[in-house]
mmCIF file of C-alpha atoms and ligand atoms in Angstrom:
data_model
loop_
_atom_site.group_PDB
_atom_site.id
_atom_site.type_symbol
_atom_site.label_atom_id
_atom_site.label_comp_id
_atom_site.label_asym_id
_atom_site.label_seq_id
_atom_site.Cartn_x
_atom_site.Cartn_y
_atom_site.Cartn_z
ATOM 1 C CA UNK A 1 119.684 86.285 83.644
ATOM 2 C CA UNK A 2 118.815 88.056 80.349
ATOM 3 C CA UNK A 3 115.353 89.610 80.400
ATOM 4 C CA UNK A 4 113.450 88.869 77.252
ATOM 5 C CA UNK A 5 109.775 89.752 77.794
ATOM 6 C CA UNK A 6 107.739 91.814 80.224
ATOM 7 C CA UNK A 7 103.952 91.341 80.204
ATOM 8 C CA UNK A 8 101.487 93.401 82.180
ATOM 9 C CA UNK A 9 97.958 92.092 83.233
ATOM 10 C CA UNK A 10 95.634 94.734 84.602
ATOM 11 C CA UNK A 11 93.191 92.559 86.588
ATOM 12 C CA UNK A 12 90.050 93.486 88.518
ATOM 13 C CA UNK A 13 88.790 90.939 91.047
ATOM 14 C CA UNK A 14 85.647 91.077 93.146
ATOM 15 C CA UNK A 15 86.170 90.756 96.839
ATOM 16 C CA UNK A 16 83.928 88.437 98.697
ATOM 17 C CA UNK A 17 83.020 91.300 101.055
ATOM 18 C CA UNK A 18 83.519 94.977 100.443
ATOM 19 C CA UNK A 19 86.469 96.218 102.377
ATOM 20 C CA UNK A 20 85.806 99.578 104.150
ATOM 21 C CA UNK A 21 88.516 101.783 105.699
ATOM 22 C CA UNK A 22 88.619 105.456 106.749
ATOM 23 C CA UNK A 23 89.498 106.403 103.174
ATOM 24 C CA UNK A 24 86.742 104.517 101.429
ATOM 25 C CA UNK A 25 85.132 101.229 100.357
ATOM 26 C CA UNK A 26 86.556 98.639 97.812
ATOM 27 C CA UNK A 27 84.464 95.958 96.226
ATOM 28 C CA UNK A 28 86.360 95.423 92.983
ATOM 29 C CA UNK A 29 90.096 95.225 93.670
ATOM 30 C CA UNK A 30 92.368 96.358 90.822
ATOM 31 C CA UNK A 31 96.074 95.561 90.476
ATOM 32 C CA UNK A 32 98.717 94.789 87.862
ATOM 33 C CA UNK A 33 100.258 91.395 87.585
ATOM 34 C CA UNK A 34 103.675 91.483 86.038
ATOM 35 C CA UNK A 35 105.225 88.543 84.156
ATOM 36 C CA UNK A 36 108.933 88.541 83.255
ATOM 37 C CA UNK A 37 110.477 85.875 81.091
ATOM 38 C CA UNK A 38 114.200 85.434 80.561
ATOM 39 C CA UNK A 39 116.095 84.018 77.677
ATOM 40 C CA UNK A 40 115.818 80.464 79.039
ATOM 41 C CA UNK A 41 112.014 80.751 79.048
ATOM 42 C CA UNK A 42 111.806 80.742 82.910
ATOM 43 C CA UNK A 43 109.132 83.137 84.257
ATOM 44 C CA UNK A 44 108.763 85.305 87.339
ATOM 45 C CA UNK A 45 105.675 87.098 88.741
ATOM 46 C CA UNK A 46 105.165 90.312 90.694
ATOM 47 C CA UNK A 47 102.168 92.333 91.767
ATOM 48 C CA UNK A 48 101.616 96.131 91.569
ATOM 49 C CA UNK A 49 99.264 96.730 94.452
ATOM 50 C CA UNK A 50 98.032 100.156 93.350
ATOM 51 C CA UNK A 51 94.328 100.510 93.259
ATOM 52 C CA UNK A 52 92.309 102.233 90.587
ATOM 53 C CA UNK A 53 91.832 105.262 92.927
ATOM 54 C CA UNK A 54 94.661 107.435 94.513
ATOM 55 C CA UNK A 55 93.384 107.211 98.144
ATOM 56 C CA UNK A 56 95.700 104.876 100.001
ATOM 57 C CA UNK A 57 98.564 106.150 97.856
ATOM 58 C CA UNK A 58 98.997 108.678 95.081
ATOM 59 C CA UNK A 59 99.740 105.716 92.871
ATOM 60 C CA UNK A 60 97.022 103.962 90.746
ATOM 61 C CA UNK A 61 97.114 101.176 88.233
ATOM 62 C CA UNK A 62 97.161 103.948 85.539
ATOM 63 C CA UNK A 63 100.148 105.752 86.973
ATOM 64 C CA UNK A 64 101.891 102.478 87.373
ATOM 65 C CA UNK A 65 101.222 101.455 83.725
ATOM 66 C CA UNK A 66 102.706 104.844 82.675
ATOM 67 C CA UNK A 67 105.813 104.465 84.844
ATOM 68 C CA UNK A 68 106.410 100.809 83.842
ATOM 69 C CA UNK A 69 105.711 101.239 80.193
ATOM 70 C CA UNK A 70 107.420 104.563 79.563
ATOM 71 C CA UNK A 71 110.289 104.465 82.093
ATOM 72 C CA UNK A 72 111.130 101.104 83.759
ATOM 73 C CA UNK A 73 110.461 98.576 81.013
ATOM 74 C CA UNK A 74 112.669 100.093 78.347
ATOM 75 C CA UNK A 75 115.630 99.855 80.662
ATOM 76 C CA UNK A 76 114.821 96.365 82.023
ATOM 77 C CA UNK A 77 114.064 94.683 78.712
ATOM 78 C CA UNK A 78 116.998 92.884 77.141
ATOM 79 C CA UNK A 79 118.953 93.708 80.297
ATOM 80 C CA UNK A 80 121.509 91.149 81.351
ATOM 81 C CA UNK A 81 121.771 91.118 85.255
ATOM 82 C CA UNK A 82 123.481 89.014 87.804
ATOM 83 C CA UNK A 83 120.739 89.365 90.447
ATOM 84 C CA UNK A 84 117.400 91.078 91.078
ATOM 85 C CA UNK A 85 119.373 93.290 93.478
ATOM 86 C CA UNK A 86 120.866 94.964 90.479
ATOM 87 C CA UNK A 87 117.484 96.428 89.662
ATOM 88 C CA UNK A 88 118.207 99.242 92.162
ATOM 89 C CA UNK A 89 121.368 100.106 90.377
ATOM 90 C CA UNK A 90 119.589 100.858 87.000
ATOM 91 C CA UNK A 91 120.055 104.595 86.295
ATOM 92 C CA UNK A 92 116.321 105.260 85.487
ATOM 93 C CA UNK A 93 115.140 103.341 88.532
ATOM 94 C CA UNK A 94 117.352 105.435 90.827
ATOM 95 C CA UNK A 95 116.043 108.607 89.177
ATOM 96 C CA UNK A 96 112.360 107.879 89.363
ATOM 97 C CA UNK A 97 111.052 109.520 92.549
ATOM 98 C CA UNK A 98 108.522 107.385 94.467
ATOM 99 C CA UNK A 99 106.188 105.168 92.406
ATOM 100 C CA UNK A 100 107.297 102.298 94.571
ATOM 101 C CA UNK A 101 104.279 100.155 93.689
ATOM 102 C CA UNK A 102 105.240 100.317 90.063
ATOM 103 C CA UNK A 103 108.820 99.418 90.841
ATOM 104 C CA UNK A 104 107.818 96.688 93.203
ATOM 105 C CA UNK A 105 105.887 94.793 90.532
ATOM 106 C CA UNK A 106 108.950 94.510 88.333
ATOM 107 C CA UNK A 107 111.360 93.998 91.223
ATOM 108 C CA UNK A 108 109.350 91.115 92.721
ATOM 109 C CA UNK A 109 109.018 89.343 89.385
ATOM 110 C CA UNK A 110 112.835 89.467 89.037
ATOM 111 C CA UNK A 111 113.330 87.877 92.478
ATOM 112 C CA UNK A 112 110.766 85.169 91.729
ATOM 113 C CA UNK A 113 112.454 84.448 88.463
ATOM 114 C CA UNK A 114 116.014 84.532 90.025
ATOM 115 C CA UNK A 115 115.099 82.136 92.834
ATOM 116 C CA UNK A 116 113.530 79.765 90.250
ATOM 117 C CA UNK A 117 116.708 79.909 88.142
ATOM 118 C CA UNK A 118 118.545 78.917 91.355
ATOM 119 C CA UNK A 119 115.970 76.205 92.160
ATOM 120 C CA UNK A 120 115.310 77.639 95.596
ATOM 121 C CA UNK A 121 112.066 78.755 97.248
ATOM 122 C CA UNK A 122 112.040 82.532 97.490
ATOM 123 C CA UNK A 123 111.758 82.559 101.292
ATOM 124 C CA UNK A 124 114.956 80.518 101.714
ATOM 125 C CA UNK A 125 116.696 82.478 98.952
ATOM 126 C CA UNK A 126 116.210 85.788 100.866
ATOM 127 C CA UNK A 127 117.298 84.423 104.212
ATOM 128 C CA UNK A 128 114.019 83.289 105.895
ATOM 129 C CA UNK A 129 114.299 81.454 109.103
ATOM 130 C CA UNK A 130 110.842 79.837 109.653
ATOM 131 C CA UNK A 131 108.720 77.507 107.484
ATOM 132 C CA UNK A 132 105.374 78.767 108.646
ATOM 133 C CA UNK A 133 104.160 82.316 109.349
ATOM 134 C CA UNK A 134 101.506 83.814 111.663
ATOM 135 C CA UNK A 135 98.340 84.844 110.083
ATOM 136 C CA UNK A 136 96.182 87.735 111.327
ATOM 137 C CA UNK A 137 93.070 89.140 109.720
ATOM 138 C CA UNK A 138 92.256 92.786 108.928
ATOM 139 C CA UNK A 139 88.577 93.549 109.155
ATOM 140 C CA UNK A 140 86.979 96.620 107.498
ATOM 141 C CA UNK A 141 84.551 98.949 109.124
ATOM 142 C CA UNK A 142 81.292 97.134 109.698
ATOM 143 C CA UNK A 143 77.693 98.459 109.389
ATOM 144 C CA UNK A 144 76.800 97.311 113.005
ATOM 145 C CA UNK A 145 78.539 95.953 116.094
ATOM 146 C CA UNK A 146 76.526 92.729 115.827
ATOM 147 C CA UNK A 147 78.016 92.251 112.389
ATOM 148 C CA UNK A 148 81.448 93.045 113.729
ATOM 149 C CA UNK A 149 81.191 90.440 116.459
ATOM 150 C CA UNK A 150 79.921 87.856 113.957
ATOM 151 C CA UNK A 151 82.745 88.564 111.479
ATOM 152 C CA UNK A 152 85.386 88.378 114.350
ATOM 153 C CA UNK A 153 84.082 85.140 115.683
ATOM 154 C CA UNK A 154 84.013 83.623 112.158
ATOM 155 C CA UNK A 155 87.676 84.381 111.660
ATOM 156 C CA UNK A 156 88.770 83.381 115.172
ATOM 157 C CA UNK A 157 87.058 80.057 114.670
ATOM 158 C CA UNK A 158 89.290 79.534 111.693
ATOM 159 C CA UNK A 159 92.391 80.052 113.698
ATOM 160 C CA UNK A 160 93.566 83.615 112.862
ATOM 161 C CA UNK A 161 96.006 84.654 115.492
ATOM 162 C CA UNK A 162 95.226 88.432 115.630
ATOM 163 C CA UNK A 163 92.335 90.712 114.822
ATOM 164 C CA UNK A 164 92.815 94.121 113.303
ATOM 165 C CA UNK A 165 89.921 96.439 112.983
ATOM 166 C CA UNK A 166 89.755 99.704 110.976
ATOM 167 C CA UNK A 167 88.779 102.733 113.046
ATOM 168 C CA UNK A 168 87.938 106.374 112.224
ATOM 169 C CA UNK A 169 86.550 109.289 114.272
ATOM 170 C CA UNK A 170 83.052 108.150 115.492
ATOM 171 C CA UNK A 171 83.933 104.478 115.139
ATOM 172 C CA UNK A 172 86.832 103.808 117.543
ATOM 173 C CA UNK A 173 86.332 103.388 121.219
ATOM 174 C CA UNK A 174 82.958 101.686 120.902
ATOM 175 C CA UNK A 175 83.878 98.840 118.611
ATOM 176 C CA UNK A 176 87.091 98.201 120.670
ATOM 177 C CA UNK A 177 84.980 98.063 123.868
ATOM 178 C CA UNK A 178 82.438 95.806 122.249
ATOM 179 C CA UNK A 179 85.272 93.462 121.238
ATOM 180 C CA UNK A 180 87.096 93.555 124.409
ATOM 181 C CA UNK A 181 83.910 92.590 126.391
ATOM 182 C CA UNK A 182 83.585 89.450 124.314
ATOM 183 C CA UNK A 183 87.281 88.743 123.756
ATOM 184 C CA UNK A 184 89.349 90.130 126.717
ATOM 185 C CA UNK A 185 92.568 88.319 125.731
ATOM 186 C CA UNK A 186 92.527 88.138 121.912
ATOM 187 C CA UNK A 187 95.436 89.896 120.313
ATOM 188 C CA UNK A 188 93.845 93.065 118.865
ATOM 189 C CA UNK A 189 95.075 95.977 116.803
ATOM 190 C CA UNK A 190 93.435 99.082 115.403
ATOM 191 C CA UNK A 191 94.292 100.833 112.134
ATOM 192 C CA UNK A 192 93.185 104.441 111.397
ATOM 193 C CA UNK A 193 94.622 104.926 107.995
ATOM 194 C CA UNK A 194 95.542 108.481 108.841
ATOM 195 C CA UNK A 195 92.032 109.594 110.024
ATOM 196 C CA UNK A 196 93.197 111.549 113.075
ATOM 197 C CA UNK A 197 95.338 114.606 113.918
ATOM 198 C CA UNK A 198 97.403 115.494 117.032
ATOM 199 C CA UNK A 199 94.185 117.285 118.256
ATOM 200 C CA UNK A 200 92.795 113.825 118.976
ATOM 201 C CA UNK A 201 95.645 113.047 121.271
ATOM 202 C CA UNK A 202 93.529 112.815 124.418
ATOM 203 C CA UNK A 203 90.854 110.880 122.712
ATOM 204 C CA UNK A 204 93.420 108.354 121.369
ATOM 205 C CA UNK A 205 94.958 108.080 124.858
ATOM 206 C CA UNK A 206 91.736 106.275 125.917
ATOM 207 C CA UNK A 207 92.768 103.392 123.665
ATOM 208 C CA UNK A 208 95.408 102.617 126.341
ATOM 209 C CA UNK A 209 92.587 101.021 128.386
ATOM 210 C CA UNK A 210 92.131 98.144 125.973
ATOM 211 C CA UNK A 211 95.445 96.325 125.983
ATOM 212 C CA UNK A 212 95.856 96.711 122.209
ATOM 213 C CA UNK A 213 99.040 95.254 120.512
ATOM 214 C CA UNK A 214 99.407 98.614 118.652
ATOM 215 C CA UNK A 215 97.712 101.520 116.978
ATOM 216 C CA UNK A 216 98.500 101.705 113.214
ATOM 217 C CA UNK A 217 98.918 104.942 111.279
ATOM 218 C CA UNK A 218 96.709 107.374 113.268
ATOM 219 C CA UNK A 219 97.979 110.537 111.520
ATOM 220 C CA UNK A 220 98.794 111.906 108.100
ATOM 221 C CA UNK A 221 101.461 109.953 106.201
ATOM 222 C CA UNK A 222 103.922 112.880 106.160
ATOM 223 C CA UNK A 223 103.267 113.714 109.825
ATOM 224 C CA UNK A 224 106.213 111.981 111.480
ATOM 225 C CA UNK A 225 106.720 114.622 114.103
ATOM 226 C CA UNK A 226 103.211 114.317 115.589
ATOM 227 C CA UNK A 227 103.477 110.534 115.535
ATOM 228 C CA UNK A 228 106.533 110.842 117.684
ATOM 229 C CA UNK A 229 104.746 113.109 120.069
ATOM 230 C CA UNK A 230 101.844 110.677 120.347
ATOM 231 C CA UNK A 231 104.168 107.704 120.805
ATOM 232 C CA UNK A 232 105.521 109.373 123.953
ATOM 233 C CA UNK A 233 102.072 110.243 125.233
ATOM 234 C CA UNK A 234 100.587 106.775 124.788
ATOM 235 C CA UNK A 235 101.405 103.415 126.424
ATOM 236 C CA UNK A 236 100.106 101.491 123.312
ATOM 237 C CA UNK A 237 102.902 101.227 120.707
ATOM 238 C CA UNK A 238 102.466 103.274 117.470
ATOM 239 C CA UNK A 239 102.933 101.277 114.279
ATOM 240 C CA UNK A 240 103.505 103.132 110.973
ATOM 241 C CA UNK A 241 102.208 101.884 107.642
ATOM 242 C CA UNK A 242 101.733 104.654 105.039
ATOM 243 C CA UNK A 243 104.455 106.860 106.498
ATOM 244 C CA UNK A 244 107.132 104.307 105.826
ATOM 245 C CA UNK A 245 107.839 104.781 102.131
ATOM 246 C CA UNK A 246 111.281 103.465 101.885
ATOM 247 C CA UNK A 247 114.420 102.549 103.970
ATOM 248 C CA UNK A 248 115.200 106.315 104.415
ATOM 249 C CA UNK A 249 111.821 107.194 105.919
ATOM 250 C CA UNK A 250 112.081 104.093 108.137
ATOM 251 C CA UNK A 251 115.385 105.157 109.517
ATOM 252 C CA UNK A 252 114.110 108.678 110.150
ATOM 253 C CA UNK A 253 110.831 107.657 111.805
ATOM 254 C CA UNK A 254 112.673 105.251 114.055
ATOM 255 C CA UNK A 255 115.237 107.788 115.125
ATOM 256 C CA UNK A 256 112.644 110.386 115.935
ATOM 257 C CA UNK A 257 110.651 107.948 117.963
ATOM 258 C CA UNK A 258 107.583 107.914 115.706
ATOM 259 C CA UNK A 259 107.696 104.273 114.711
ATOM 260 C CA UNK A 260 107.752 101.696 117.601
ATOM 261 C CA UNK A 261 106.608 98.942 115.254
ATOM 262 C CA UNK A 262 106.671 98.977 111.392
ATOM 263 C CA UNK A 263 104.201 97.467 109.085
ATOM 264 C CA UNK A 264 106.214 96.507 105.982
ATOM 265 C CA UNK A 265 104.225 96.167 102.783
ATOM 266 C CA UNK A 266 106.406 95.038 99.952
ATOM 267 C CA UNK A 267 104.109 96.755 97.420
ATOM 268 C CA UNK A 268 104.357 100.081 99.215
ATOM 269 C CA UNK A 269 108.151 100.206 99.614
ATOM 270 C CA UNK A 270 109.321 99.013 96.203
ATOM 271 C CA UNK A 271 109.494 95.213 96.638
ATOM 272 C CA UNK A 272 111.813 92.620 98.235
ATOM 273 C CA UNK A 273 115.122 94.382 98.557
ATOM 274 C CA UNK A 274 113.721 97.597 100.205
ATOM 275 C CA UNK A 275 111.467 95.454 102.473
ATOM 276 C CA UNK A 276 114.539 93.517 103.609
ATOM 277 C CA UNK A 277 116.439 96.711 104.163
ATOM 278 C CA UNK A 278 113.701 98.153 106.308
ATOM 279 C CA UNK A 279 113.559 94.932 108.222
ATOM 280 C CA UNK A 280 117.305 95.131 108.855
ATOM 281 C CA UNK A 281 117.234 98.774 109.814
ATOM 282 C CA UNK A 282 114.350 98.111 112.311
ATOM 283 C CA UNK A 283 116.307 95.099 113.725
ATOM 284 C CA UNK A 284 119.341 97.213 114.344
ATOM 285 C CA UNK A 285 117.184 99.657 116.357
ATOM 286 C CA UNK A 286 115.327 96.762 118.201
ATOM 287 C CA UNK A 287 112.030 97.827 116.439
ATOM 288 C CA UNK A 288 109.923 94.788 115.550
ATOM 289 C CA UNK A 289 108.170 94.568 112.160
ATOM 290 C CA UNK A 290 105.408 92.509 110.596
ATOM 291 C CA UNK A 291 104.226 92.150 107.069
ATOM 292 C CA UNK A 292 101.134 94.144 105.935
ATOM 293 C CA UNK A 293 98.896 93.585 102.976
ATOM 294 C CA UNK A 294 96.923 95.341 100.200
ATOM 295 C CA UNK A 295 94.369 92.579 99.587
ATOM 296 C CA UNK A 296 96.887 90.853 97.383
ATOM 297 C CA UNK A 297 96.154 87.999 94.936
ATOM 298 C CA UNK A 298 98.102 84.776 95.399
ATOM 299 C CA UNK A 299 101.060 86.325 93.614
ATOM 300 C CA UNK A 300 101.586 89.181 95.991
ATOM 301 C CA UNK A 301 100.767 86.814 98.891
ATOM 302 C CA UNK A 302 103.761 84.703 97.848
ATOM 303 C CA UNK A 303 106.007 87.700 98.232
ATOM 304 C CA UNK A 304 104.489 88.666 101.557
ATOM 305 C CA UNK A 305 104.887 85.058 102.886
ATOM 306 C CA UNK A 306 108.566 84.951 101.889
ATOM 307 C CA UNK A 307 109.219 88.247 103.746
ATOM 308 C CA UNK A 308 107.282 87.062 106.793
ATOM 309 C CA UNK A 309 109.835 84.308 107.282
ATOM 310 C CA UNK A 310 112.500 86.873 108.174
ATOM 311 C CA UNK A 311 113.800 86.851 111.748
ATOM 312 C CA UNK A 312 112.652 90.352 112.973
ATOM 313 C CA UNK A 313 109.012 89.692 111.981
ATOM 314 C CA UNK A 314 107.583 89.512 115.539
ATOM 315 C CA UNK A 315 103.848 90.050 115.185
ATOM 316 C CA UNK A 316 101.149 88.245 113.260
ATOM 317 C CA UNK A 317 100.864 89.535 109.676
ATOM 318 C CA UNK A 318 98.053 90.864 107.456
ATOM 319 C CA UNK A 319 98.540 87.709 105.443
ATOM 320 C CA UNK A 320 95.264 85.818 105.279
ATOM 321 C CA UNK A 321 94.060 82.827 103.256
ATOM 322 C CA UNK A 322 93.057 83.208 99.630
ATOM 323 C CA UNK A 323 89.478 82.466 100.548
ATOM 324 C CA UNK A 324 89.326 85.339 102.982
ATOM 325 C CA UNK A 325 89.539 87.665 100.004
ATOM 326 C CA UNK A 326 88.394 85.933 96.855
ATOM 327 C CA UNK A 327 85.973 83.204 95.641
ATOM 328 C CA UNK A 328 88.838 81.839 93.659
ATOM 329 C CA UNK A 329 92.537 82.798 93.578
ATOM 330 C CA UNK A 330 94.681 82.926 90.466
ATOM 331 C CA UNK A 331 97.249 80.612 91.966
ATOM 332 C CA UNK A 332 97.439 76.837 92.637
ATOM 333 C CA UNK A 333 97.245 75.729 95.367
ATOM 334 C CA UNK A 334 95.466 78.663 96.977
ATOM 335 C CA UNK A 335 97.012 79.967 100.211
ATOM 336 C CA UNK A 336 95.469 78.482 103.326
ATOM 337 C CA UNK A 337 95.990 78.530 107.098
ATOM 338 C CA UNK A 338 95.977 75.659 109.527
ATOM 339 C CA UNK A 339 93.823 75.407 112.640
ATOM 340 C CA UNK A 340 96.428 77.368 114.728
ATOM 341 C CA UNK A 341 96.482 80.254 112.287
ATOM 342 C CA UNK A 342 99.745 79.546 110.523
ATOM 343 C CA UNK A 343 100.420 79.643 106.784
ATOM 344 C CA UNK A 344 102.967 77.185 105.588
ATOM 345 C CA UNK A 345 105.717 78.042 103.159
ATOM 346 C CA UNK A 346 106.238 75.860 100.119
ATOM 347 C CA UNK A 347 109.459 74.252 99.121
ATOM 348 C CA UNK A 348 108.871 74.847 95.486
ATOM 349 C CA UNK A 349 111.299 77.273 93.708
ATOM 350 C CA UNK A 350 110.114 80.888 93.597
ATOM 351 C CA UNK A 351 106.953 82.185 95.343
ATOM 352 C CA UNK A 352 105.866 78.635 95.891
ATOM 353 C CA UNK A 353 102.676 78.539 93.942
ATOM 354 C CA UNK A 354 101.800 78.163 90.250
ATOM 355 C CA UNK A 355 100.052 81.105 88.483
ATOM 356 C CA UNK A 356 97.046 79.904 86.599
ATOM 357 C CA UNK A 357 97.227 81.861 83.443
ATOM 358 C CA UNK A 358 93.644 81.106 82.362
ATOM 359 C CA UNK A 359 92.335 82.651 85.605
ATOM 360 C CA UNK A 360 94.680 85.684 85.170
ATOM 361 C CA UNK A 361 93.199 86.122 81.695
ATOM 362 C CA UNK A 362 89.678 85.636 82.944
ATOM 363 C CA UNK A 363 89.999 88.652 85.334
ATOM 364 C CA UNK A 364 92.109 90.769 82.969
ATOM 365 C CA UNK A 365 90.614 94.046 81.989
ATOM 366 C CA UNK A 366 93.646 94.655 79.701
ATOM 367 C CA UNK A 367 96.878 92.767 78.945
ATOM 368 C CA UNK A 368 99.894 93.884 76.968
ATOM 369 C CA UNK A 369 103.544 93.493 76.419
ATOM 370 C CA UNK A 370 105.715 96.434 77.450
HETATM 371 O O1 OSB B 1 96.100 100.024 105.848
HETATM 372 O O2 OSB B 1 96.685 98.029 106.090
HETATM 373 C C1 OSB B 1 95.976 98.857 105.430
HETATM 374 C C2 OSB B 1 94.086 97.030 102.752
HETATM 375 C C3 OSB B 1 94.081 98.009 101.751
HETATM 376 C C4 OSB B 1 94.787 99.264 101.991
HETATM 377 C C5 OSB B 1 95.298 99.518 103.143
HETATM 378 C C6 OSB B 1 95.306 98.538 104.230
HETATM 379 C C7 OSB B 1 94.615 97.311 103.974
HETATM 380 C C8 OSB B 1 94.498 96.280 104.945
HETATM 381 C C9 OSB B 1 94.251 94.872 104.466
HETATM 382 O O3 OSB B 1 94.417 96.474 106.117
HETATM 383 C C10 OSB B 1 95.344 93.918 104.730
HETATM 384 C C11 OSB B 1 95.196 92.595 104.007
HETATM 385 O O4 OSB B 1 95.697 92.584 102.808
HETATM 386 O O5 OSB B 1 94.613 91.679 104.463
HETATM 387 MG MG1 MG B 2 97.377 99.974 107.499
#
């Protein structure tokens, strides 16, 4: 494929409900949608999941615009490549440290484009083995336990297969206790987004009493050593999110015993190829994975769904229906789940849904060609 045009849409979409984690509250979700066109006129889409604030990651939509416009795009435009895989062999891409969210937006668009040029759905093109994937739902910190119970029952009624709640010091054992009283058997996970330190080791040990599927990212993202200590101390498996930046950190975290489960977010690790590589490394070490989310639009969701069809994805994913996040999505059809909490893949080439350009433009704060 010969790359002809790269367009960037900085969009801001209002979430139906504000999403609160230990690092802050989001109501208006920013991201970049990347559109790449080849010389035949075919188009691919990708999503840069950076927010407008550097809290989950050091990347923001602004750093991503800088890295894409000033470093990546000049080398990708007019490039003639065999496969999206070749993106990782581009000199400048190899030399840029980090900025995986920026890289992911371009990389994903190339994969979407390539699978369309080959008339294959992306999930089959990358080696997926299932045509429907398990949907879980990630629930932000709630103002009261009554509200938490109400929100959880609302999602369980829709079929979601697993509940994940956000925790932080002062909001951890109690909400879990409240939920376990009402739902003794429901698959349940907690995500701390780095809110604890190894000093909280004995406090976190108490979570072993609640039959949780896993505890996600309790400590600082660079603190692999303490995660490994905690993993040995607790029965409940430790799952890493923020700490797993790329295949190299995945291999290291597994080998030191810090990651008993890995949450793979394509946006966080650089896109499809690094996600697949982490998936394969984990499989080699018998570490199960699942696909995490960053409140994606229908574009990023298409990438998540494709990856969730890979064989070593063994837990429900943070991939919920479009209507769990937004009043209206920017794709057609919107992503939905069935009564049993499965999201079905599409057999259309590429990510499997059409991007509605008028909706993208409606939510665009800024759009430009790079
Ligand atoms: O830590 O998994 C996280 C959303 C934004 C930032 C970080 C996280 C999340 C989620 C939401 O948990 C998952 C989703 O997209 O549904
Ligand atoms: Mg997380």
